[in-house]
């Protein structure tokens, strides 16, 4: 692999690393390391270690991350389809650990696809506060939304927006912001040879221009006293230390917080101290750069922050970009590609508003009936109707007006022919005790895979867990080794499979 590295890249790295260069070059002859991160929204680290046969070795910088053995195929196990772990490159687990997420935080993952870091943030939020995950590329938001759904995230919103539009809609709003910036990808050369083919000597400068704009937008969206983590998977100083030094000079209210850690983090280059790097010849992982930036302002109360946000919007009204129209909901989890309606909260005239109100009231009534029958408790949040698809959002629907919204919250289901049909993401986010009816399939026999393939199963009544006072017949939360995987409908010993076609085991 080392011989295939671009010569101009090798020359630059030789000048950067000096006597360490040969060790760096030799690392490209090694097999990249694989890793998984435990989804603690569904299972504890200790429970997964006891359950799994993957042969897990701890990753020093991530307490929920583990190396997997060479040749392991964690994606070919029912536990993956139950959302018990996320398959992730080990170094990529580091930036979120530096954000110091606390339950209740308002968090923005600005360049989020395919969703690994968003699922990591969500696990740390423990269902409190909320996460806005954004990606500029429409196709990439499909994987982002699906991963949030697979891993049982209830308090997440997915946008397909430019950073400046988000900053205009949410000024001084977020407690924590992650920028895993688009970059030249030099740190991934060992893992992805396509990155080598796409690289040339001008690539870092091209990405540096994007990175400056993203950071400036993030500075507007961060609340006083908030924390911003900037990361890349590249080695070029013009995308890393130089970008941070320039940002600090333009934004004196920010300072660099020195990255500590486990001894795995090497210091950044240049006069700017406190940034960190992961080198592939020094750790078991790919190349990464990280900087933690702290806003020096005083943290405000919720009321003070809302007031400041209003004042900011009023002062910026003449210069901020106008909002773009809502796009249709992207309900890819249901495996359908048909058209869906625009958001139900689009402004309408008097008569239309009355009819729309009636539609919403009917939808909420049908949803309420299902919740009482199937859950016995009501999920918290704001109902948002996209056509006939219902979401429970962590934000009032008005806060998303003018933004390209892919997923306004937790997708709970669809209104169809006067009935509420629960969505697959509703099931994946539930725990067995949260459903009136559930059944657990074992990953060690054919049943779990048969379910994941969409097959009908014979399940005796004795195997069902039914809450006292609930009917036997109806929707059943289907679990694998006790962890939710999807819906089924049980009647007279037969479990009709409700696992969506687009998610099935191939």
Tab-separated table of C-alpha atoms in Angstrom, residues 220-490:
chain	number	residue	atom	x	y	z
A	220	UNK	CA	-23.520	31.569	15.214
A	221	UNK	CA	-25.569	28.536	16.302
A	222	UNK	CA	-23.641	27.824	19.520
A	223	UNK	CA	-25.054	29.192	22.768
A	224	UNK	CA	-22.836	31.301	25.075
A	225	UNK	CA	-20.726	28.980	27.188
A	226	UNK	CA	-21.214	26.113	24.745
A	227	UNK	CA	-18.698	23.593	23.399
A	228	UNK	CA	-17.776	22.899	19.777
A	229	UNK	CA	-15.684	19.937	18.628
A	230	UNK	CA	-14.083	20.104	15.194
A	231	UNK	CA	-12.648	16.921	13.697
A	232	UNK	CA	-11.309	15.612	10.407
A	233	UNK	CA	-9.858	12.336	9.149
A	234	UNK	CA	-6.949	14.013	7.386
A	235	UNK	CA	-3.338	14.992	8.127
A	236	UNK	CA	-3.044	18.305	6.226
A	237	UNK	CA	-2.362	21.181	8.631
A	238	UNK	CA	-4.272	23.607	6.367
A	239	UNK	CA	-7.434	21.600	7.139
A	240	UNK	CA	-6.633	21.210	10.820
A	241	UNK	CA	-4.431	23.443	12.991
A	242	UNK	CA	-4.400	26.311	10.495
A	243	UNK	CA	-8.195	26.297	10.231
A	244	UNK	CA	-8.538	26.407	14.022
A	245	UNK	CA	-5.936	29.172	14.420
A	246	UNK	CA	-7.728	31.282	11.803
A	247	UNK	CA	-11.098	30.682	13.457
A	248	UNK	CA	-9.804	31.687	16.892
A	249	UNK	CA	-8.319	34.894	15.492
A	250	UNK	CA	-11.697	35.790	13.923
A	251	UNK	CA	-13.739	34.720	16.971
A	252	UNK	CA	-11.953	35.865	20.156
A	253	UNK	CA	-14.883	34.668	22.268
A	254	UNK	CA	-13.636	31.103	21.597
A	255	UNK	CA	-10.625	29.353	23.081
A	256	UNK	CA	-9.029	25.950	22.543
A	257	UNK	CA	-9.520	23.462	25.379
A	258	UNK	CA	-6.494	21.202	25.659
A	259	UNK	CA	-7.345	17.613	24.769
A	260	UNK	CA	-6.235	15.265	27.515
A	261	UNK	CA	-7.057	11.602	27.270
A	262	UNK	CA	-5.555	8.182	27.635
A	263	UNK	CA	-2.097	8.705	26.166
A	264	UNK	CA	-3.405	7.801	22.698
A	265	UNK	CA	-3.739	11.441	21.616
A	266	UNK	CA	-0.636	13.087	20.159
A	267	UNK	CA	-0.421	16.907	20.251
A	268	UNK	CA	-1.225	18.970	17.183
A	269	UNK	CA	1.371	20.850	15.157
A	270	UNK	CA	2.425	24.487	15.182
A	271	UNK	CA	2.106	27.279	17.723
A	272	UNK	CA	-1.550	26.476	18.446
A	273	UNK	CA	-1.494	24.171	21.466
A	274	UNK	CA	-4.217	21.905	22.782
A	275	UNK	CA	-5.407	20.178	19.611
A	276	UNK	CA	-4.921	16.433	19.181
A	277	UNK	CA	-4.132	13.818	16.573
A	278	UNK	CA	-4.480	10.066	16.272
A	279	UNK	CA	-1.722	8.561	14.135
A	280	UNK	CA	-2.092	5.140	12.452
A	281	UNK	CA	1.494	4.186	13.390
A	282	UNK	CA	0.898	4.990	17.072
A	283	UNK	CA	-2.624	3.691	17.743
A	284	UNK	CA	-4.851	0.883	16.515
A	285	UNK	CA	-6.944	3.075	14.262
A	286	UNK	CA	-6.856	5.467	11.321
A	287	UNK	CA	-5.666	9.085	11.195
A	288	UNK	CA	-7.758	11.740	12.938
A	289	UNK	CA	-7.501	15.380	14.073
A	290	UNK	CA	-9.588	16.937	16.871
A	291	UNK	CA	-9.986	20.365	18.452
A	292	UNK	CA	-12.258	21.311	21.353
A	293	UNK	CA	-13.432	24.935	21.250
A	294	UNK	CA	-15.112	26.629	24.207
A	295	UNK	CA	-17.334	29.705	23.920
A	296	UNK	CA	-16.263	32.073	26.677
A	297	UNK	CA	-19.683	33.569	27.268
A	298	UNK	CA	-21.746	32.971	30.385
A	299	UNK	CA	-24.293	30.213	30.145
A	300	UNK	CA	-27.791	31.658	30.090
A	301	UNK	CA	-31.066	30.397	31.442
A	302	UNK	CA	-33.575	28.989	28.967
A	303	UNK	CA	-35.624	32.208	29.132
A	304	UNK	CA	-32.564	34.411	28.587
A	305	UNK	CA	-31.433	32.265	25.681
A	306	UNK	CA	-34.844	32.397	23.998
A	307	UNK	CA	-34.922	36.202	24.402
A	308	UNK	CA	-31.412	36.546	22.947
A	309	UNK	CA	-32.367	34.313	20.030
A	310	UNK	CA	-35.363	36.527	19.206
A	311	UNK	CA	-33.206	39.665	19.312
A	312	UNK	CA	-30.604	38.043	17.077
A	313	UNK	CA	-33.206	37.035	14.504
A	314	UNK	CA	-34.704	40.536	14.479
A	315	UNK	CA	-31.322	42.163	13.894
A	316	UNK	CA	-30.351	39.654	11.208
A	317	UNK	CA	-33.684	39.600	9.369
A	318	UNK	CA	-32.469	41.794	6.515
A	319	UNK	CA	-29.350	39.723	5.862
A	320	UNK	CA	-30.148	36.109	6.711
A	321	UNK	CA	-31.142	33.781	3.853
A	322	UNK	CA	-34.817	33.172	3.392
A	323	UNK	CA	-36.053	29.768	4.470
A	324	UNK	CA	-36.646	27.125	1.861
A	325	UNK	CA	-39.878	25.216	1.520
A	326	UNK	CA	-40.377	21.994	3.399
A	327	UNK	CA	-39.531	18.827	1.568
A	328	UNK	CA	-41.607	15.727	1.864
A	329	UNK	CA	-40.967	13.402	4.748
A	330	UNK	CA	-38.345	10.768	3.963
A	331	UNK	CA	-39.879	7.705	5.577
A	332	UNK	CA	-37.336	5.237	4.168
A	333	UNK	CA	-37.671	2.924	7.128
A	334	UNK	CA	-40.911	1.527	5.807
A	335	UNK	CA	-39.248	0.321	2.610
A	336	UNK	CA	-41.579	2.371	0.395
A	337	UNK	CA	-40.590	4.701	-2.418
A	338	UNK	CA	-44.031	6.149	-3.076
A	339	UNK	CA	-44.841	9.828	-2.724
A	340	UNK	CA	-45.678	11.258	0.657
A	341	UNK	CA	-47.425	14.516	1.479
A	342	UNK	CA	-45.817	17.740	2.540
A	343	UNK	CA	-45.910	18.685	6.225
A	344	UNK	CA	-49.412	19.077	7.549
A	345	UNK	CA	-48.530	22.377	9.199
A	346	UNK	CA	-48.110	24.249	5.926
A	347	UNK	CA	-50.041	27.544	6.286
A	348	UNK	CA	-53.523	27.394	4.793
A	349	UNK	CA	-56.580	29.583	4.403
A	350	UNK	CA	-59.520	29.575	6.789
A	351	UNK	CA	-61.560	26.700	5.327
A	352	UNK	CA	-58.460	24.656	4.522
A	353	UNK	CA	-57.136	25.273	8.008
A	354	UNK	CA	-60.349	23.897	9.445
A	355	UNK	CA	-60.171	20.765	7.322
A	356	UNK	CA	-56.502	20.323	8.197
A	357	UNK	CA	-57.304	20.680	11.870
A	358	UNK	CA	-59.905	17.949	11.492
A	359	UNK	CA	-57.371	15.644	9.795
A	360	UNK	CA	-54.838	16.233	12.553
A	361	UNK	CA	-57.435	15.663	15.270
A	362	UNK	CA	-58.475	12.384	13.664
A	363	UNK	CA	-54.869	11.245	13.300
A	364	UNK	CA	-54.056	12.066	16.919
A	365	UNK	CA	-57.184	10.301	18.114
A	366	UNK	CA	-56.254	7.112	16.209
A	367	UNK	CA	-52.688	7.329	17.505
A	368	UNK	CA	-53.970	7.862	21.046
A	369	UNK	CA	-56.115	4.729	20.817
A	370	UNK	CA	-53.124	2.679	19.660
A	371	UNK	CA	-50.897	4.055	22.415
A	372	UNK	CA	-53.425	3.168	25.091
A	373	UNK	CA	-53.870	-0.354	23.717
A	374	UNK	CA	-50.278	-1.190	22.805
A	375	UNK	CA	-48.100	0.830	25.183
A	376	UNK	CA	-50.181	1.927	28.133
A	377	UNK	CA	-48.151	5.154	28.340
A	378	UNK	CA	-47.771	8.192	26.095
A	379	UNK	CA	-44.435	9.200	24.530
A	380	UNK	CA	-43.416	12.779	25.296
A	381	UNK	CA	-42.941	15.316	22.543
A	382	UNK	CA	-44.793	17.318	19.898
A	383	UNK	CA	-46.909	15.471	17.284
A	384	UNK	CA	-45.967	16.433	13.707
A	385	UNK	CA	-48.011	15.129	10.778
A	386	UNK	CA	-46.278	14.828	7.376
A	387	UNK	CA	-49.057	13.868	4.994
A	388	UNK	CA	-50.423	10.744	6.680
A	389	UNK	CA	-47.193	9.983	8.570
A	390	UNK	CA	-46.961	10.861	12.257
A	391	UNK	CA	-43.801	11.790	14.147
A	392	UNK	CA	-43.232	12.769	17.761
A	393	UNK	CA	-40.771	15.653	17.700
A	394	UNK	CA	-38.616	17.044	20.507
A	395	UNK	CA	-39.326	20.544	19.110
A	396	UNK	CA	-42.584	22.359	18.323
A	397	UNK	CA	-43.313	21.979	14.615
A	398	UNK	CA	-43.037	25.748	14.059
A	399	UNK	CA	-39.305	25.585	14.861
A	400	UNK	CA	-38.764	23.536	11.691
A	401	UNK	CA	-40.619	25.893	9.342
A	402	UNK	CA	-38.448	26.904	6.407
A	403	UNK	CA	-35.999	24.031	6.863
A	404	UNK	CA	-35.578	20.949	4.670
A	405	UNK	CA	-36.734	18.367	7.173
A	406	UNK	CA	-36.119	14.691	6.480
A	407	UNK	CA	-37.159	13.358	9.882
A	408	UNK	CA	-38.828	15.791	12.320
A	409	UNK	CA	-38.630	13.342	15.207
A	410	UNK	CA	-39.428	9.785	16.197
A	411	UNK	CA	-41.450	8.151	13.422
A	412	UNK	CA	-44.342	6.408	15.151
A	413	UNK	CA	-46.617	5.412	12.296
A	414	UNK	CA	-49.056	6.096	9.495
A	415	UNK	CA	-52.767	6.835	9.250
A	416	UNK	CA	-54.200	4.496	6.634
A	417	UNK	CA	-57.865	3.799	5.859
A	418	UNK	CA	-59.010	5.183	9.186
A	419	UNK	CA	-56.486	3.117	11.191
A	420	UNK	CA	-53.160	3.821	12.844
A	421	UNK	CA	-50.377	1.537	11.555
A	422	UNK	CA	-47.339	1.623	13.855
A	423	UNK	CA	-43.998	2.310	12.169
A	424	UNK	CA	-40.927	0.131	12.368
A	425	UNK	CA	-38.876	2.899	14.082
A	426	UNK	CA	-41.455	3.000	16.861
A	427	UNK	CA	-40.715	-0.646	17.590
A	428	UNK	CA	-36.918	-0.388	17.419
A	429	UNK	CA	-36.913	2.362	20.054
A	430	UNK	CA	-39.048	0.461	22.583
A	431	UNK	CA	-37.951	-1.766	25.438
A	432	UNK	CA	-39.967	-4.972	26.009
A	433	UNK	CA	-41.541	-3.660	29.212
A	434	UNK	CA	-42.842	-0.605	27.322
A	435	UNK	CA	-45.131	-2.724	25.147
A	436	UNK	CA	-48.262	-4.523	26.355
A	437	UNK	CA	-47.356	-7.554	24.211
A	438	UNK	CA	-43.885	-8.835	23.358
A	439	UNK	CA	-42.057	-12.015	22.410
A	440	UNK	CA	-38.332	-12.793	22.425
A	441	UNK	CA	-36.619	-14.870	19.731
A	442	UNK	CA	-33.221	-16.449	20.279
A	443	UNK	CA	-30.280	-15.445	18.090
A	444	UNK	CA	-28.924	-18.983	18.408
A	445	UNK	CA	-31.668	-20.704	16.450
A	446	UNK	CA	-33.399	-20.158	13.110
A	447	UNK	CA	-36.287	-18.066	14.461
A	448	UNK	CA	-34.492	-14.719	14.715
A	449	UNK	CA	-33.111	-14.890	11.184
A	450	UNK	CA	-36.453	-16.154	9.846
A	451	UNK	CA	-38.110	-13.097	11.371
A	452	UNK	CA	-35.463	-10.778	9.918
A	453	UNK	CA	-36.085	-12.354	6.498
A	454	UNK	CA	-39.778	-11.451	6.751
A	455	UNK	CA	-41.128	-14.962	7.312
A	456	UNK	CA	-44.289	-15.895	9.244
A	457	UNK	CA	-43.603	-17.738	12.521
A	458	UNK	CA	-45.528	-20.201	14.668
A	459	UNK	CA	-45.461	-18.848	18.222
A	460	UNK	CA	-47.456	-20.421	21.033
A	461	UNK	CA	-49.458	-18.214	23.377
A	462	UNK	CA	-47.282	-19.339	26.303
A	463	UNK	CA	-44.266	-17.609	24.783
A	464	UNK	CA	-45.924	-14.197	24.691
A	465	UNK	CA	-45.356	-11.683	27.475
A	466	UNK	CA	-48.735	-10.015	27.921
A	467	UNK	CA	-49.365	-7.242	30.404
A	468	UNK	CA	-52.234	-7.960	32.785
A	469	UNK	CA	-55.469	-6.628	31.362
A	470	UNK	CA	-54.235	-6.590	27.747
A	471	UNK	CA	-55.731	-8.682	24.965
A	472	UNK	CA	-53.735	-11.570	23.495
A	473	UNK	CA	-54.491	-10.681	19.882
A	474	UNK	CA	-52.803	-7.711	18.265
A	475	UNK	CA	-49.440	-6.098	17.635
A	476	UNK	CA	-46.507	-7.751	19.374
A	477	UNK	CA	-43.092	-6.197	19.954
A	478	UNK	CA	-40.707	-8.793	18.519
A	479	UNK	CA	-37.364	-8.950	20.315
A	480	UNK	CA	-34.096	-10.784	19.701
A	481	UNK	CA	-32.506	-12.078	22.917
A	482	UNK	CA	-34.750	-9.602	24.759
A	483	UNK	CA	-34.009	-6.511	22.625
A	484	UNK	CA	-36.544	-4.972	20.248
A	485	UNK	CA	-36.240	-5.609	16.520
A	486	UNK	CA	-39.687	-4.854	15.049
A	487	UNK	CA	-43.414	-5.587	15.030
A	488	UNK	CA	-45.455	-8.691	14.469
A	489	UNK	CA	-49.208	-9.381	14.699
A	490	UNK	CA	-50.217	-12.435	16.715
